[in-house]
Structures are given as C-alpha cells and as structure tokens.
Amino acid sequence: MTLASEIRQVIVNSIEKLPNVSSDQIHTFGIKANDWTDDKPVFLITEISNNESGYGDNEATYLQQQAQIQIYYPKDYVGDMDDLENQLKQVMRSDRYYCFSDNGHILTPDDGQLMATLKFNHKK
C-alpha cells in the first residue's frame, strides 16, 4: 500500500469527524474530471518524500515520510474551512501524521476556486 493510500484510509475511517466531507471525494494522486462537486470539498492526497532516516549499524532504522493533502472547496462553500482543516489535523495526528505546513487558502488560477494545502510528516 502506498503512503497516499494509507492516508486515504486514515481519513475514510474517521470521515464522520470531518463536516460535509464524503469518502467519495477523497482522492489519491489525481482527480477525474467527473469527480468534482458543487457542494462538498474535494481532497487530493499526494506523496512528497520517503526518506530513509535514523541509521544504526549502517542501516536505516525508519522512513521519514511526507505527504500533502490539498482541499478544493466549492465556489459557494458555506462551511467553516478552518474548522474542517483543524478537524483533519486532529484525525491525522491521532494516527501519528503531524502537520508541518499549512499555507492557508489560495485561489486556483484556472477557476478561482479556494484551495488549502496541508503537509504532513510520518515516521514508519
């Protein structure tokens, strides 16, 4: 199983803690054109790095993994974005994925949709 797939499973297992999020809208590596919605956020999980770390006897003792979750909000989204993102961080933290970067919200250049990118560390 890939890191992105593992993270998707963590999120899907706690989907009830994420307001107005559907497990059908949690994607890894890419989003198909017909998977966008007008009423729910869409998540995209991608991998950043998978580095060997913590050496002993000239062997790596663990992997330092990093992944990011991009959240695309519908144009007329009325939910509390900060609350959703904080809930996501709590879900991830409960499974030992720790947020190291939260760049806030930006407008996507192609359609002006609000997006947030959260980056997470994980030791495996």
C-alpha positions as a LaTeX table, in Angstrom:
\begin{tabular}{lrrr}
\hline
Residue & $x$ (\AA) & $y$ (\AA) & $z$ (\AA) \\
\hline
Met1 & 0.00 & 0.00 & 0.00 \\
Thr2 & 1.33 & 3.47 & $-0.84$ \\
Leu3 & 1.65 & 6.29 & 1.66 \\
Ala4 & $-1.15$ & 8.18 & $-0.13$ \\
Ser5 & $-3.42$ & 5.12 & 0.11 \\
Glu6 & $-2.64$ & 4.74 & 3.82 \\
Ile7 & $-3.57$ & 8.38 & 4.43 \\
Arg8 & $-6.78$ & 7.99 & 2.44 \\
Gln9 & $-7.71$ & 5.04 & 4.67 \\
Val10 & $-6.98$ & 7.08 & 7.83 \\
Ile11 & $-9.31$ & 9.84 & 6.58 \\
Val12 & $-12.07$ & 7.48 & 5.40 \\
Asn13 & $-12.00$ & 5.63 & 8.74 \\
Ser14 & $-12.72$ & 8.94 & 10.53 \\
Ile15 & $-14.95$ & 10.55 & 7.89 \\
Glu16 & $-17.71$ & 11.23 & 10.44 \\
Lys17 & $-15.36$ & 13.69 & 12.21 \\
Leu18 & $-14.99$ & 15.80 & 9.06 \\
Pro19 & $-18.03$ & 18.04 & 8.46 \\
Asn20 & $-19.55$ & 17.97 & 4.98 \\
Val21 & $-16.92$ & 15.54 & 3.60 \\
Ser22 & $-17.75$ & 12.41 & 1.63 \\
Ser23 & $-15.37$ & 9.47 & 1.27 \\
Asp24 & $-16.13$ & 9.55 & $-2.47$ \\
Gln25 & $-14.34$ & 12.90 & $-2.62$ \\
Ile26 & $-11.05$ & 11.67 & $-1.10$ \\
His27 & $-8.61$ & 11.00 & $-3.96$ \\
Thr28 & $-5.01$ & 9.86 & $-4.30$ \\
Phe29 & $-2.62$ & 11.13 & $-6.99$ \\
Gly30 & $-5.30$ & 12.64 & $-9.27$ \\
Ile31 & $-8.93$ & 13.73 & $-9.57$ \\
Lys32 & $-11.03$ & 12.62 & $-12.52$ \\
Ala33 & $-12.97$ & 15.33 & $-14.32$ \\
Asn34 & $-16.34$ & 13.91 & $-13.24$ \\
Asp35 & $-15.36$ & 13.72 & $-9.52$ \\
Trp36 & $-15.73$ & 17.45 & $-8.79$ \\
Thr37 & $-18.76$ & 18.58 & $-6.79$ \\
Asp38 & $-20.58$ & 21.86 & $-6.26$ \\
Asp39 & $-21.38$ & 21.24 & $-2.60$ \\
Lys40 & $-18.56$ & 19.27 & $-0.91$ \\
Pro41 & $-14.81$ & 19.75 & $-0.59$ \\
Val42 & $-12.61$ & 17.51 & $-2.74$ \\
Phe43 & $-9.39$ & 16.12 & $-1.24$ \\
Leu44 & $-6.27$ & 15.20 & $-3.20$ \\
Ile45 & $-3.53$ & 13.23 & $-1.41$ \\
Thr46 & $-0.06$ & 13.11 & $-2.95$ \\
Glu47 & 3.31 & 11.93 & $-1.72$ \\
Ile48 & 6.23 & 14.32 & $-1.23$ \\
Ser49 & 9.11 & 12.17 & 0.01 \\
Asn50 & 10.03 & 8.82 & 1.53 \\
Asn51 & 13.49 & 9.19 & 3.07 \\
Glu52 & 15.50 & 6.63 & 4.99 \\
Ser53 & 16.46 & 8.01 & 8.41 \\
Gly54 & 17.72 & 7.03 & 11.84 \\
Tyr55 & 20.72 & 4.92 & 10.96 \\
Gly56 & 22.17 & 2.12 & 13.12 \\
Asp57 & 24.81 & $-0.41$ & 12.07 \\
Asn58 & 24.89 & 1.40 & 8.72 \\
Glu59 & 21.23 & 0.55 & 8.10 \\
Ala60 & 18.21 & 2.84 & 8.08 \\
Thr61 & 16.02 & 2.24 & 11.11 \\
Tyr62 & 12.92 & 4.05 & 9.85 \\
Leu63 & 11.44 & 6.01 & 6.96 \\
Gln64 & 10.63 & 9.71 & 7.28 \\
Gln65 & 7.60 & 10.08 & 5.03 \\
Gln66 & 5.94 & 13.29 & 3.86 \\
Ala67 & 2.66 & 13.76 & 2.04 \\
Gln68 & 0.31 & 16.61 & 1.28 \\
Ile69 & $-3.44$ & 16.95 & 1.26 \\
Gln70 & $-4.94$ & 19.59 & $-0.98$ \\
Ile71 & $-8.52$ & 20.57 & $-0.22$ \\
Tyr72 & $-10.50$ & 22.14 & $-3.05$ \\
Tyr73 & $-13.58$ & 23.97 & $-1.82$ \\
Pro74 & $-16.66$ & 24.56 & $-3.97$ \\
Lys75 & $-17.04$ & 28.19 & $-5.05$ \\
Asp76 & $-20.08$ & 28.79 & $-2.84$ \\
Tyr77 & $-18.93$ & 26.69 & 0.13 \\
Val78 & $-20.67$ & 27.86 & 3.30 \\
Gly79 & $-18.97$ & 25.58 & 5.84 \\
Asp80 & $-16.21$ & 26.68 & 8.20 \\
Met81 & $-12.99$ & 25.93 & 6.30 \\
Asp82 & $-10.75$ & 26.50 & 9.33 \\
Asp83 & $-12.83$ & 24.09 & 11.41 \\
Leu84 & $-12.65$ & 21.40 & 8.72 \\
Glu85 & $-8.88$ & 21.78 & 8.39 \\
Asn86 & $-8.38$ & 21.68 & 12.17 \\
Gln87 & $-10.53$ & 18.54 & 12.37 \\
Leu88 & $-8.44$ & 16.98 & 9.60 \\
Lys89 & $-5.24$ & 17.78 & 11.50 \\
Gln90 & $-6.69$ & 16.09 & 14.61 \\
Val91 & $-7.69$ & 13.00 & 12.62 \\
Met92 & $-4.23$ & 12.78 & 11.12 \\
Arg93 & $-2.47$ & 13.44 & 14.44 \\
Ser94 & $-4.45$ & 10.63 & 16.10 \\
Asp95 & $-2.76$ & 8.27 & 13.61 \\
Arg96 & 0.70 & 9.86 & 14.08 \\
Tyr97 & 0.74 & 12.07 & 10.97 \\
Tyr98 & 1.87 & 15.54 & 12.01 \\
Cys99 & 1.17 & 18.73 & 10.09 \\
Phe100 & 4.35 & 20.67 & 9.36 \\
Ser101 & 2.98 & 23.15 & 6.83 \\
Asp102 & $-0.37$ & 24.89 & 6.45 \\
Asn103 & $-0.10$ & 27.56 & 3.80 \\
Gly104 & $-3.58$ & 28.96 & 4.26 \\
His105 & $-6.05$ & 29.45 & 1.42 \\
Ile106 & $-5.30$ & 30.44 & $-2.14$ \\
Leu107 & $-7.37$ & 30.88 & $-5.27$ \\
Thr108 & $-6.64$ & 28.37 & $-8.01$ \\
Pro109 & $-5.53$ & 30.16 & $-11.18$ \\
Asp110 & $-7.74$ & 28.17 & $-13.56$ \\
Asp111 & $-11.18$ & 28.64 & $-12.00$ \\
Gly112 & $-10.77$ & 30.80 & $-8.88$ \\
Gln113 & $-11.69$ & 28.01 & $-6.50$ \\
Leu114 & $-10.40$ & 28.25 & $-2.92$ \\
Met115 & $-7.78$ & 25.66 & $-2.04$ \\
Ala116 & $-5.74$ & 24.78 & 1.03 \\
Thr117 & $-2.60$ & 22.63 & 1.16 \\
Leu118 & $-1.62$ & 20.81 & 4.35 \\
Lys119 & 1.66 & 18.88 & 4.53 \\
Phe120 & 2.28 & 16.04 & 6.95 \\
Asn121 & 5.26 & 14.11 & 8.38 \\
His122 & 5.05 & 10.44 & 9.38 \\
Lys123 & 7.65 & 8.07 & 10.76 \\
Lys124 & 7.39 & 4.47 & 9.58 \\
\hline
\end{tabular}
